[in-house]
mmCIF file of C-alpha atoms and ligand atoms in Angstrom:
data_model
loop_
_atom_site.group_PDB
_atom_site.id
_atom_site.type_symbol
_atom_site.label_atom_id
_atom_site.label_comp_id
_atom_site.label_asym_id
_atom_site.label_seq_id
_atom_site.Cartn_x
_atom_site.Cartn_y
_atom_site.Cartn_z
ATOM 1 C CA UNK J 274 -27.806 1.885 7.939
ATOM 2 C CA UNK J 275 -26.011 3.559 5.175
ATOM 3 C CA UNK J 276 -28.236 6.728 4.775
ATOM 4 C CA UNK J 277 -26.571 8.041 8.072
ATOM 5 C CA UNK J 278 -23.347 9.028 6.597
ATOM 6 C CA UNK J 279 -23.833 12.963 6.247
ATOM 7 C CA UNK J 280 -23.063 15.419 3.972
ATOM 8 C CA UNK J 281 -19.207 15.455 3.847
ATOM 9 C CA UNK J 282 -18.675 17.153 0.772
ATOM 10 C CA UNK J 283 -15.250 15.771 0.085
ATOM 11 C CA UNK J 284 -13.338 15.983 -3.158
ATOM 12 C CA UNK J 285 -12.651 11.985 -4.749
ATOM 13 C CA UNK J 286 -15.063 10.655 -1.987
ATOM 14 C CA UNK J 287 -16.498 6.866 -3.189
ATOM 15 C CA UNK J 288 -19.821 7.577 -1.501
ATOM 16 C CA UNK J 289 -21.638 6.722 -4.812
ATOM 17 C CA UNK J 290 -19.339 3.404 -5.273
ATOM 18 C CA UNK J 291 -18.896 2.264 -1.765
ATOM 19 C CA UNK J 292 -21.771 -0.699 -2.011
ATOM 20 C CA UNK J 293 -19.622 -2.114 -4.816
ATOM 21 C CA UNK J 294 -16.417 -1.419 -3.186
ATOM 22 C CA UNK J 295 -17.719 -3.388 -0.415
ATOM 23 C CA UNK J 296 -19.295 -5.803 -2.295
ATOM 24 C CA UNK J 297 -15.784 -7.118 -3.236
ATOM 25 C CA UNK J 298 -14.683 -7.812 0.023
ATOM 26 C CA UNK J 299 -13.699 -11.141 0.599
ATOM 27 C CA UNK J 300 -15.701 -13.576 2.692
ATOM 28 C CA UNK J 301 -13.249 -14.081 4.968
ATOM 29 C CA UNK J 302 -12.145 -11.168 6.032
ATOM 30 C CA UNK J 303 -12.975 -9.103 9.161
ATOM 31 C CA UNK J 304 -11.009 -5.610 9.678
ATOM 32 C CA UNK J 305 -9.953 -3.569 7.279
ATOM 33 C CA UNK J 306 -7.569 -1.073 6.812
ATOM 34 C CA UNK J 307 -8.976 2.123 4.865
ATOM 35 C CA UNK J 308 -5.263 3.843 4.204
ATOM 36 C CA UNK J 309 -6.015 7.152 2.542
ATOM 37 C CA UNK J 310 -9.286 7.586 4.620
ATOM 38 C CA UNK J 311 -10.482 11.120 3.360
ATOM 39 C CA UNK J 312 -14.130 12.053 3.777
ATOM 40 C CA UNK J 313 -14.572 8.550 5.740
ATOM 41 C CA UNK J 314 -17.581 7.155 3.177
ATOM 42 C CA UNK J 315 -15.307 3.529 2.654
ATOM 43 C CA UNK J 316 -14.614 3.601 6.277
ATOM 44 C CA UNK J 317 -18.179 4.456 7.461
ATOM 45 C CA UNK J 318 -19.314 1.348 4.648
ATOM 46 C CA UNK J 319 -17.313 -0.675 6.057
ATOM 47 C CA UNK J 320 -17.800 0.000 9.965
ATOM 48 C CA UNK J 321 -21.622 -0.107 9.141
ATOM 49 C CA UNK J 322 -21.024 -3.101 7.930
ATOM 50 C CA UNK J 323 -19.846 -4.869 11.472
ATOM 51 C CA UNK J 324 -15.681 -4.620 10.583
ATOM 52 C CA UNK J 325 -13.496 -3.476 12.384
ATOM 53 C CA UNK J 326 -12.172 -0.771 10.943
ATOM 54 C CA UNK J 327 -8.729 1.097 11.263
ATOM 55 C CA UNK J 328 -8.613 4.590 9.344
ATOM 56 C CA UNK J 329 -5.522 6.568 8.144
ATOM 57 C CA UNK J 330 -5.190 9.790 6.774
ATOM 58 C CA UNK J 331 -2.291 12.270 6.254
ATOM 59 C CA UNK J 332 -4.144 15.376 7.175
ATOM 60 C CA UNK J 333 -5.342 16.468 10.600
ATOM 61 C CA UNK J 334 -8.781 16.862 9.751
ATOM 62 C CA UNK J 335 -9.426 13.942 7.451
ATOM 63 C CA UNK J 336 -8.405 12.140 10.717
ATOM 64 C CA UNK J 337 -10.981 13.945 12.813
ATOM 65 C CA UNK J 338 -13.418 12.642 10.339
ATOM 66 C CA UNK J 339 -12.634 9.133 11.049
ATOM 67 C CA UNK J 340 -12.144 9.607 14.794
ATOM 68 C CA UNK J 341 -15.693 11.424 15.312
ATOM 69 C CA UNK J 342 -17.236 8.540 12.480
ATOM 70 C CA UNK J 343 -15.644 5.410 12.784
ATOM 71 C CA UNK J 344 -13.672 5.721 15.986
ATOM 72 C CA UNK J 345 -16.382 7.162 18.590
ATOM 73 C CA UNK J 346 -19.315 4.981 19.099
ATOM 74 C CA UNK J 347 -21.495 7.094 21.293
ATOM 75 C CA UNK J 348 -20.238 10.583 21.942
ATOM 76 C CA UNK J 349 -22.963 13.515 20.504
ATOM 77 C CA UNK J 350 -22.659 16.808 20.761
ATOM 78 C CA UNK J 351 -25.207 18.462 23.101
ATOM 79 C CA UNK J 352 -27.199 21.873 24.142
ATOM 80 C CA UNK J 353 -24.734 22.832 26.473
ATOM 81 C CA UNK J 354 -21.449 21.712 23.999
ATOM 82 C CA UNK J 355 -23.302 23.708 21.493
ATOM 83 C CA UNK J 356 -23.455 26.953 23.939
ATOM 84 C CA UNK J 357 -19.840 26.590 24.934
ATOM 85 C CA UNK J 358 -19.030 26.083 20.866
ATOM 86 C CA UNK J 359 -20.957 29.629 20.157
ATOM 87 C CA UNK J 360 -20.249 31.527 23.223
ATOM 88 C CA UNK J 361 -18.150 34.912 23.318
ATOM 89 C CA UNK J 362 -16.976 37.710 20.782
ATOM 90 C CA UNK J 363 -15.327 36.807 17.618
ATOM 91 C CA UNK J 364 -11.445 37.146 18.345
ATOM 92 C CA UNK J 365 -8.410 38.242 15.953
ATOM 93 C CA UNK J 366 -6.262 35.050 15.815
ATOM 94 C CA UNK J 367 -4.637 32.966 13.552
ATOM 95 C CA UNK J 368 -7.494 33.137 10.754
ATOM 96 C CA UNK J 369 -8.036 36.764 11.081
ATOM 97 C CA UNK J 370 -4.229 37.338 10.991
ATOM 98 C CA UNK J 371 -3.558 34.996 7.897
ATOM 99 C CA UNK J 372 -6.689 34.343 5.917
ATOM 100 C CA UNK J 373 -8.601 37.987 6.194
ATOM 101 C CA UNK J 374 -9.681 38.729 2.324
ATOM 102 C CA UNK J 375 -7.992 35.390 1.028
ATOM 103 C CA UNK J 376 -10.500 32.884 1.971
ATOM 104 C CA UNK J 377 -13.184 34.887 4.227
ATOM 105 C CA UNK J 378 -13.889 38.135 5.109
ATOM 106 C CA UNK J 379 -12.169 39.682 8.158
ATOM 107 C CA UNK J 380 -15.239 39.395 10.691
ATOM 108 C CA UNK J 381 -15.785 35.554 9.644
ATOM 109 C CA UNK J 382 -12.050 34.753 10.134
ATOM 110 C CA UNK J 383 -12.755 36.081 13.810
ATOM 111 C CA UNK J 384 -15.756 33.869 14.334
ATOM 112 C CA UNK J 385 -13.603 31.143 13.383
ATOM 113 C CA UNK J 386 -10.672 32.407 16.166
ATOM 114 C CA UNK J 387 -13.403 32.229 18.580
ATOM 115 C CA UNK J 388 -15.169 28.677 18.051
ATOM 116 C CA UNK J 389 -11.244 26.992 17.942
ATOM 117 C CA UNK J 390 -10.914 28.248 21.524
ATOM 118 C CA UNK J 391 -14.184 27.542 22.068
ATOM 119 C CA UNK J 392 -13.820 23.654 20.744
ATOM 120 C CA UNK J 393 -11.041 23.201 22.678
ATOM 121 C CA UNK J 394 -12.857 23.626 26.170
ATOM 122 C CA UNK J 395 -14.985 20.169 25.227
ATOM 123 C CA UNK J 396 -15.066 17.466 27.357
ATOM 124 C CA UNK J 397 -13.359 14.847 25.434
ATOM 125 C CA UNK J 398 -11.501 14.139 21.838
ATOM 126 C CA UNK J 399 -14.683 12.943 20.110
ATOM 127 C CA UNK J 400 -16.787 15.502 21.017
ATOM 128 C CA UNK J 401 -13.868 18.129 19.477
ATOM 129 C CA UNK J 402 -13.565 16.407 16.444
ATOM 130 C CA UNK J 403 -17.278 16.019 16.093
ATOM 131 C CA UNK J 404 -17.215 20.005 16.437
ATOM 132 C CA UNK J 405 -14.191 20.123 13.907
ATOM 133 C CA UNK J 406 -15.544 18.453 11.008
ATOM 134 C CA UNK J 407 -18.757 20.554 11.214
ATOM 135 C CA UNK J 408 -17.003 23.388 11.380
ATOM 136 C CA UNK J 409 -15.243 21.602 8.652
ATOM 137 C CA UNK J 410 -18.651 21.659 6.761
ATOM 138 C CA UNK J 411 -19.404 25.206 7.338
ATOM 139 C CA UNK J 412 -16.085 26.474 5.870
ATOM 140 C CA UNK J 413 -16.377 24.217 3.214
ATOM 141 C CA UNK J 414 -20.024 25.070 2.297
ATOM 142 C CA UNK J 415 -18.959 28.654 1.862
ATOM 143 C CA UNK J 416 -16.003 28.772 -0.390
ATOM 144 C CA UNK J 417 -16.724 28.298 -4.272
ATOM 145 C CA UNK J 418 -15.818 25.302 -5.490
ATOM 146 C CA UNK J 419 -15.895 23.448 -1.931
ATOM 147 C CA UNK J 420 -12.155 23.526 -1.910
ATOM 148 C CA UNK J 421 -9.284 26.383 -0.979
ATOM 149 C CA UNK J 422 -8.039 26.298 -4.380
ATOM 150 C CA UNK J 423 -9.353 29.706 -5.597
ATOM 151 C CA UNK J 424 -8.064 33.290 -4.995
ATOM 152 C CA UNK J 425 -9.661 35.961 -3.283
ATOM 153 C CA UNK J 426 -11.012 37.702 -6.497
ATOM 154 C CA UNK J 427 -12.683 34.948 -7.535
ATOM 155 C CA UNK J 428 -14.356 34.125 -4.062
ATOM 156 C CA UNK J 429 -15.709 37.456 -3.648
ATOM 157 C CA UNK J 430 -17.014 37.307 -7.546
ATOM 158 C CA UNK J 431 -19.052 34.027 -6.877
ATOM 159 C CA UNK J 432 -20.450 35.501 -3.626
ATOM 160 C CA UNK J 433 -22.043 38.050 -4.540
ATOM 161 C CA UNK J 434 -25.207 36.580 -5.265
ATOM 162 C CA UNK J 435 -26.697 38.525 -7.750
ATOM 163 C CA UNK J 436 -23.438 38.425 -10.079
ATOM 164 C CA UNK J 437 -23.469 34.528 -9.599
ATOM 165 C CA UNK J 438 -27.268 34.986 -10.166
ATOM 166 C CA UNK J 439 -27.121 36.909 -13.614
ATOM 167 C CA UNK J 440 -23.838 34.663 -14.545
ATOM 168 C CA UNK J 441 -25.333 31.318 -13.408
ATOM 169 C CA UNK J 442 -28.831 31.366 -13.016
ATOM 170 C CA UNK J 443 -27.680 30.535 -9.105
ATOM 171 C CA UNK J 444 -27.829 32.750 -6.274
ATOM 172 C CA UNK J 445 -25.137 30.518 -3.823
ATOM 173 C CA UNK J 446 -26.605 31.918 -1.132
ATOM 174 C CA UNK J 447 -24.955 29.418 0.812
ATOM 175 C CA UNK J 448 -21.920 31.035 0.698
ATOM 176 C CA UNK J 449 -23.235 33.985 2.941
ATOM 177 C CA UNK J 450 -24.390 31.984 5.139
ATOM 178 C CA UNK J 451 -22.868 32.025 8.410
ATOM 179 C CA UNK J 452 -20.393 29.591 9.906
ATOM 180 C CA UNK J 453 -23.126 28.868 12.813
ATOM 181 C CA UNK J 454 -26.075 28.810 10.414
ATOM 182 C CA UNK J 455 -24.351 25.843 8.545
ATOM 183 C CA UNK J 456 -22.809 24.450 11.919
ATOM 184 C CA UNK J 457 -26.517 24.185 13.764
ATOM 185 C CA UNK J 458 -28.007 23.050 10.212
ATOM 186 C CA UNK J 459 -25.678 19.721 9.898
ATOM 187 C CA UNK J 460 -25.896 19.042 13.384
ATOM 188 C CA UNK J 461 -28.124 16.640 13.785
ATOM 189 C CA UNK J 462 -26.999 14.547 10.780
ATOM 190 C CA UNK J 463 -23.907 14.398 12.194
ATOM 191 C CA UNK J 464 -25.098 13.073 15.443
ATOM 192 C CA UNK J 465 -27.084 10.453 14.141
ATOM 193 C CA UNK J 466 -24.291 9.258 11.940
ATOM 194 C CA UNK J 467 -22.255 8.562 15.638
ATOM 195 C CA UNK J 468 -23.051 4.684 15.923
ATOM 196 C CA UNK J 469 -21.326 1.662 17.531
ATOM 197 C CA UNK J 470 -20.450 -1.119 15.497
ATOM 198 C CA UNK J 471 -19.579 -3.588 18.217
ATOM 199 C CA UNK J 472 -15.734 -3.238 17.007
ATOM 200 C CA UNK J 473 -12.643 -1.300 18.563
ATOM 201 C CA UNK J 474 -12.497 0.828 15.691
ATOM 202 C CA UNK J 475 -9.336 3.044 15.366
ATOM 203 C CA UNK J 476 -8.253 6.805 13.471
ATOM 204 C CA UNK J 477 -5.020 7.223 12.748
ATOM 205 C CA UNK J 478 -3.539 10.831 10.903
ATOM 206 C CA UNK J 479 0.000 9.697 9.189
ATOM 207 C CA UNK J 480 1.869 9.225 6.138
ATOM 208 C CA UNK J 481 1.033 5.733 4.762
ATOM 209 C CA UNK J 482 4.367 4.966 4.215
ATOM 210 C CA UNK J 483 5.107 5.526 7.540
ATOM 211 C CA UNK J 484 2.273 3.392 9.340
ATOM 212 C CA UNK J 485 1.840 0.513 7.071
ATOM 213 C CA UNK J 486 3.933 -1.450 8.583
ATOM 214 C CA UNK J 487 2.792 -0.478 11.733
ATOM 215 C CA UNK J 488 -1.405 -1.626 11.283
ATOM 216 C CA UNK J 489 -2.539 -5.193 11.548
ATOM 217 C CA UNK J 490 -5.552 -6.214 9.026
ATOM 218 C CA UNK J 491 -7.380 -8.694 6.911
ATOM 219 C CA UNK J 492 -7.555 -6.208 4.037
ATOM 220 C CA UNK J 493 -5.770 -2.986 3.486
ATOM 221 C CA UNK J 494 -7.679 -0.519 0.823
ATOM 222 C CA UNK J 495 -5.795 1.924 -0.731
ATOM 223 C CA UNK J 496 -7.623 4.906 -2.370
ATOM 224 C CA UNK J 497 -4.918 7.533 -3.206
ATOM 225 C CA UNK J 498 -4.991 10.812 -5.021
ATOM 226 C CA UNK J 499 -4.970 9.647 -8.399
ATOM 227 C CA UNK J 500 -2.012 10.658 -10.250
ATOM 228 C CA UNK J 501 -3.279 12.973 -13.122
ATOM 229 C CA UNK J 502 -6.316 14.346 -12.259
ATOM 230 C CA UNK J 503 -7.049 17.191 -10.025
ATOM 231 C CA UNK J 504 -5.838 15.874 -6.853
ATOM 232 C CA UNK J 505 -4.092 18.338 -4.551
ATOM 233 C CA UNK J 506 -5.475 17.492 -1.153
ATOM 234 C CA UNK J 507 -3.234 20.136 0.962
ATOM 235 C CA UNK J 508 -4.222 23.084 -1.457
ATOM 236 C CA UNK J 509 -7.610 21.808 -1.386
ATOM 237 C CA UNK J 510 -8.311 21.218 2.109
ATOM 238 C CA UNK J 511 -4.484 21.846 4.150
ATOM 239 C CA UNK J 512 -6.055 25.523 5.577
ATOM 240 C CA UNK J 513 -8.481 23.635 7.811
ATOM 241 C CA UNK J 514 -5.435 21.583 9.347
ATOM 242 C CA UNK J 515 -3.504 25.029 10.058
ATOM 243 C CA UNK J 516 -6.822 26.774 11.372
ATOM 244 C CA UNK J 517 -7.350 23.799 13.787
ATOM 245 C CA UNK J 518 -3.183 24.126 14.776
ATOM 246 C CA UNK J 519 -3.028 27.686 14.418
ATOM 247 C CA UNK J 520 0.321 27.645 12.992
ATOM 248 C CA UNK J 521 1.328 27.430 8.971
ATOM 249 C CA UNK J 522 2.038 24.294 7.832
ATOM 250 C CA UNK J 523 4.154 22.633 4.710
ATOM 251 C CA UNK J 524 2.252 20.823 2.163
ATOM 252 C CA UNK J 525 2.830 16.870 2.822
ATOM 253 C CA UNK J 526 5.036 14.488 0.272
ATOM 254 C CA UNK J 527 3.989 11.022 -0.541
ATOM 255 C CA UNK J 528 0.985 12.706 -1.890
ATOM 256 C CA UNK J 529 0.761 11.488 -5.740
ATOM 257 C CA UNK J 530 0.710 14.711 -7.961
ATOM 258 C CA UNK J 531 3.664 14.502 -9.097
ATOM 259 C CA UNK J 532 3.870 11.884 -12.618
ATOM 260 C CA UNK J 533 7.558 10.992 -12.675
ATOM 261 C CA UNK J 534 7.410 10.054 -9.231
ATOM 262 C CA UNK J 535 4.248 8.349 -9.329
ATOM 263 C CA UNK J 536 5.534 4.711 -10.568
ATOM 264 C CA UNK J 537 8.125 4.881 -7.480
ATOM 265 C CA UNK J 538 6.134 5.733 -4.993
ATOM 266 C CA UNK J 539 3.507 2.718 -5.586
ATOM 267 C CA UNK J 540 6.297 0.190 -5.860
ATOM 268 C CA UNK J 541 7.463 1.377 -2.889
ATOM 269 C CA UNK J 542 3.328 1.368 -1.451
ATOM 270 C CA UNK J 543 2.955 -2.217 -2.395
ATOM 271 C CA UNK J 544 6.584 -3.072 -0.804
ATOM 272 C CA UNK J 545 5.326 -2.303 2.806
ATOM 273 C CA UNK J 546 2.250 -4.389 2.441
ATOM 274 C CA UNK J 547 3.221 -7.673 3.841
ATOM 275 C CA UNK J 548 0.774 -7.117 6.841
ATOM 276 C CA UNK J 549 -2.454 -7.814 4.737
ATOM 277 C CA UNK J 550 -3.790 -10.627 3.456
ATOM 278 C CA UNK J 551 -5.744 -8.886 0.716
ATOM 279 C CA UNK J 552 -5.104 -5.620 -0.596
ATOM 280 C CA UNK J 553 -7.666 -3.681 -2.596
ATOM 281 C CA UNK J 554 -6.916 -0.437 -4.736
ATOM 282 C CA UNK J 555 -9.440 1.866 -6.557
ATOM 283 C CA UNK J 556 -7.857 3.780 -9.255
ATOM 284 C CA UNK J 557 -9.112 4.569 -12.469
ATOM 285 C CA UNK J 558 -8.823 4.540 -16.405
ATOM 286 C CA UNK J 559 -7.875 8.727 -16.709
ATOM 287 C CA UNK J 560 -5.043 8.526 -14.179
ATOM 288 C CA UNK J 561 -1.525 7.252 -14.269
ATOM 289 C CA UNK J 562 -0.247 4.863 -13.965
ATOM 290 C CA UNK J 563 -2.368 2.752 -16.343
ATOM 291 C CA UNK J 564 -3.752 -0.840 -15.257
ATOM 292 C CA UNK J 565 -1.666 -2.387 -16.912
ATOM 293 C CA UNK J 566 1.280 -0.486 -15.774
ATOM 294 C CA UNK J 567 -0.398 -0.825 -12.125
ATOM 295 C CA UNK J 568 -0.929 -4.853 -13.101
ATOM 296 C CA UNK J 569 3.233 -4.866 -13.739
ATOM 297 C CA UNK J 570 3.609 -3.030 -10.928
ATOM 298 C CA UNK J 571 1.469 -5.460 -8.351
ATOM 299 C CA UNK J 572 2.853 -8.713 -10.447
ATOM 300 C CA UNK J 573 6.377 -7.899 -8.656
ATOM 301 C CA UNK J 574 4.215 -8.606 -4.647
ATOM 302 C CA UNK J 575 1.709 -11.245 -6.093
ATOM 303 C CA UNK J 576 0.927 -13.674 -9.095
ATOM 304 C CA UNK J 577 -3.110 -13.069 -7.584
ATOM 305 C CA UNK J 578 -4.496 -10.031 -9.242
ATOM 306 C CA UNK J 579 -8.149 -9.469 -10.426
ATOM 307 C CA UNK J 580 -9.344 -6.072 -11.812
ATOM 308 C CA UNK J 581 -12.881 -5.577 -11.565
ATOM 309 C CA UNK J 582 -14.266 -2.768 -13.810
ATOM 310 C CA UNK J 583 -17.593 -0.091 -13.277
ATOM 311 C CA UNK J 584 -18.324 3.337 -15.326
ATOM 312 C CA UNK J 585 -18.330 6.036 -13.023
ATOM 313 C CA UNK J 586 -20.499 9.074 -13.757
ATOM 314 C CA UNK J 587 -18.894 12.352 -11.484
ATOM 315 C CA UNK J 588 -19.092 15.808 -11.614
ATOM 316 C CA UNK J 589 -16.484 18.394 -11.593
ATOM 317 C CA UNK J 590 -17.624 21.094 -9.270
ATOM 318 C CA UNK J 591 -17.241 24.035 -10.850
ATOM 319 C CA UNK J 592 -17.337 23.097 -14.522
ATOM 320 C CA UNK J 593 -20.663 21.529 -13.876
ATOM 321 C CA UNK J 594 -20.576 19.036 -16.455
ATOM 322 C CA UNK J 595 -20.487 15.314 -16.037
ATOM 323 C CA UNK J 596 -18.160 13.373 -17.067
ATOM 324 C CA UNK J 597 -18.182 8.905 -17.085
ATOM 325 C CA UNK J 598 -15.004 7.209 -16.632
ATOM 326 C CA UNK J 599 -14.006 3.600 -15.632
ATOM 327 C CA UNK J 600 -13.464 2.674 -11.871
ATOM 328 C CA UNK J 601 -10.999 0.275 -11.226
ATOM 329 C CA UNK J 602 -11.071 -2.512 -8.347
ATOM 330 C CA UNK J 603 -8.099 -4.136 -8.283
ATOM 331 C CA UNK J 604 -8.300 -6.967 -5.994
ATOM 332 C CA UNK J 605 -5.027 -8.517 -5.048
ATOM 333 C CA UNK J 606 -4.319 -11.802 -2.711
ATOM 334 C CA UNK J 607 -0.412 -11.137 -0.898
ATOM 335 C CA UNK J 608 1.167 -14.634 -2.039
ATOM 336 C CA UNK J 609 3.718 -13.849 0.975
ATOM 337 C CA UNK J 610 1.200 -13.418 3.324
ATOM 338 C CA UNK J 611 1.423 -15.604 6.684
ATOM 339 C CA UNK J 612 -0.754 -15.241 9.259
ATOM 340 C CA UNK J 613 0.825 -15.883 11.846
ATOM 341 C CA UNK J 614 3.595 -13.196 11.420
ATOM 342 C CA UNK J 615 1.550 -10.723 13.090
ATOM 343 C CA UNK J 616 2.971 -7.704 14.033
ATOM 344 C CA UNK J 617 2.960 -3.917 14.480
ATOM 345 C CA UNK J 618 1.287 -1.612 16.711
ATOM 346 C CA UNK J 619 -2.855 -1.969 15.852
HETATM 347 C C1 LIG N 1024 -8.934 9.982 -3.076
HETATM 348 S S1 LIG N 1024 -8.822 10.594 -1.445
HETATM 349 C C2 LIG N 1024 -9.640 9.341 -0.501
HETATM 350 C C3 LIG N 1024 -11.133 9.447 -0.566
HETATM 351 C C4 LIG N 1024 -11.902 8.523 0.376
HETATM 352 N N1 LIG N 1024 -11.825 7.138 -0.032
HETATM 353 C C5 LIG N 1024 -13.361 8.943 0.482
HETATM 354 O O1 LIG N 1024 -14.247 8.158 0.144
HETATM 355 O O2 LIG N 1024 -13.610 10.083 0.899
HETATM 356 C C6 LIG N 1024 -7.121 10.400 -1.061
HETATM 357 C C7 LIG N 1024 -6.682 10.782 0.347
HETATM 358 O O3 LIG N 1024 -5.310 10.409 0.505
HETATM 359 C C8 LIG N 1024 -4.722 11.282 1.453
HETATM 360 N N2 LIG N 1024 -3.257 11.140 1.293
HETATM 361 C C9 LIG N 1024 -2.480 11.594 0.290
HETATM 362 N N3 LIG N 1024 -1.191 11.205 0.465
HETATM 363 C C10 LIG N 1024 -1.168 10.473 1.607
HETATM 364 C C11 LIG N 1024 -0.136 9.787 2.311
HETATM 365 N N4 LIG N 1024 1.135 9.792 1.879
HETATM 366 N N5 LIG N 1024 -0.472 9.109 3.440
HETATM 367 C C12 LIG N 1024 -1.755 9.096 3.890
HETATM 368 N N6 LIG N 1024 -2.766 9.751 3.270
HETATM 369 C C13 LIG N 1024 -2.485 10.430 2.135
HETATM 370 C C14 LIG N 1024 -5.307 12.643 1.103
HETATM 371 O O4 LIG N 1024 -5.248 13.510 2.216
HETATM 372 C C15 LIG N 1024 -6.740 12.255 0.703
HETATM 373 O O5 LIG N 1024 -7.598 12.405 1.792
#
């Protein structure tokens, strides 16, 4: 079951860890919350699984990887969705306008312009955010890096292919590959991953502290950006949510960069958590705050706190060396917890 998650490619995904993530899970518990949803790999775990499973994410297109994953349990994308995706002449819009010779060149910002309009004539929600997130895939496969963190002089340095060649012993001729190329080359991955779980499984795109009072679960996991390390999710992936809007759009708050504010904003996380019975956090030993900061924290919400520990061999794209640090679990049982105080809106 697991093998069908596909190739995401997301930055701080627990792919790798998910088994032991999941592992964790207590016996008792039967939906789960996955608050800072990202590439979807906890989520998909988790659905796979037999939970039901309630995703959140801040940005747009995180969401649309949760609602074509773990939300839609049957709807593919066909022949003829794939001719209406890839039908037509590249267009000047939004991408060409903003993005020419910053992320792409000119002509692939119009291919872009074309399959938004294009995505939008599909016959349902799913099937659009199935189309998103491979488009998704394609941009993501052709910027160095995998992220939208680097300039223009840069991009065009690492795709020329025999520069990258002489420089890196690596052509990346990935990066020249088209949009559609990498599009029709994911596809079917992506539509085997589609599966139904038995469960009303539910996406949701907000600001955590917004919604968490708002979601009904067994378990809520929280996997934020941790504080610390490289963990700007707008600059890194924001361009896809204004590409799929067409419009610019502010970076979100609430989003953990920031060290002095760090401390505040997870005593103010673990304040709004009174809907879960168990709450589960990954975080690890590089970051801040520390455990045992994070253990003083918790101790304020619940006297029930185990930390379970695992080395975690990752690699910085880019730098391509490898680096092992120590995953945290925290595992927490709400002492204020009562069951039958159900509320909010899922
Ligand atoms: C470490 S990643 C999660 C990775 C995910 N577990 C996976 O396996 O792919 C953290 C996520 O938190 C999201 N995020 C950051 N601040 C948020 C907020 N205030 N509310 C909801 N999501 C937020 C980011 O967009 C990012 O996708």
């Amino acid at each position: 079951m697991m093998n069908r998650f596909p190739k995401v490619n997301f930055i701080g995904n627990k792919e790798k860890i998910s088994s032991w993530i999941a592992n964790h899970i207590p016996t008792d518990v039967n939906s789960i919350f996955d608050a800072f949803s990202g590439g979807g790999s906890v989520s998909y775990h988790a659905k796979a699984l037999g939970l039901k499973v309630i995703s959140n994410d801040i940005l747009e297109i995180n969401h649309m990887l949760s609602k074509a994953l773990i939300e839609n349990n049957n709807e593919v994308l066909s022949d003829e969705d794939i001719d209406t995706i890839f039908e037509g002449t590249p267009t000047k819009g939004f991408m060409y306008k903003h993005y020419s010779n910053v992320y792409f060149f000119p002509e692939e910002c119009k291919e872009l312009d074309l399959y938004r309009e294009n995505i939008k004539k599909l016959s349902s929600d799913n099937k659009k955010a199935l189309a998103f997130i491979l488009i998704r895939r394609a941009m993501v496969r052709k910027m160095p890096y995998s992220r939208f963190t680097i300039n223009w002089e840069k991009i065009i340095q690492l795709r020329d292919e025999d520069y990258s060649y002489l420089k890196y012993k690596r052509k990346r001729a990935y990066h020249n590959d088209s949009f559609k190329a990498h599009f029709l080359s994911n596809l079917p991955a992506y539509n085997n991953a589609v599966f139904d779980n038995g469960q009303d499984n539910i996406s949701i795109k907000g600001d955590i502290f917004d919604v968490a009072t708002t979601v009904h679960a067994d378990l809520i996991y929280l996997d934020p950006p941790y504080t610390g390390t490289m963990n700007n999710y707008f600059g890194f992936y924001g361009v896809i949510d204004e590409y799929i809007n067409s419009k610019k759009i502010e970076p979100f708050q609430n989003n953990f960069v920031d060290k002095s504010t760090s401390i505040d904003l997870f005593d103010k996380l673990f304040s709004k958590l009174q809907n879960f019975k168990y709450w589960m956090l990954s975080y690890n030993n590089s970051s801040y705050p520390t455990k045992e900061q994070l253990i003083e924290i918790i101790g304020k919400y619940s006297r029930n706190i185990q930390v379970i520990e695992k080395p975690h061999v990752y690699k910085i794209t880019g730098k391509e060396k490898k680096k092992t640090n120590t995953e945290y679990l925290f595992l927490i049982k709400n002492d204020s917890y009562e069951a039958s105080s159900k509320t909010g809106r899922y």
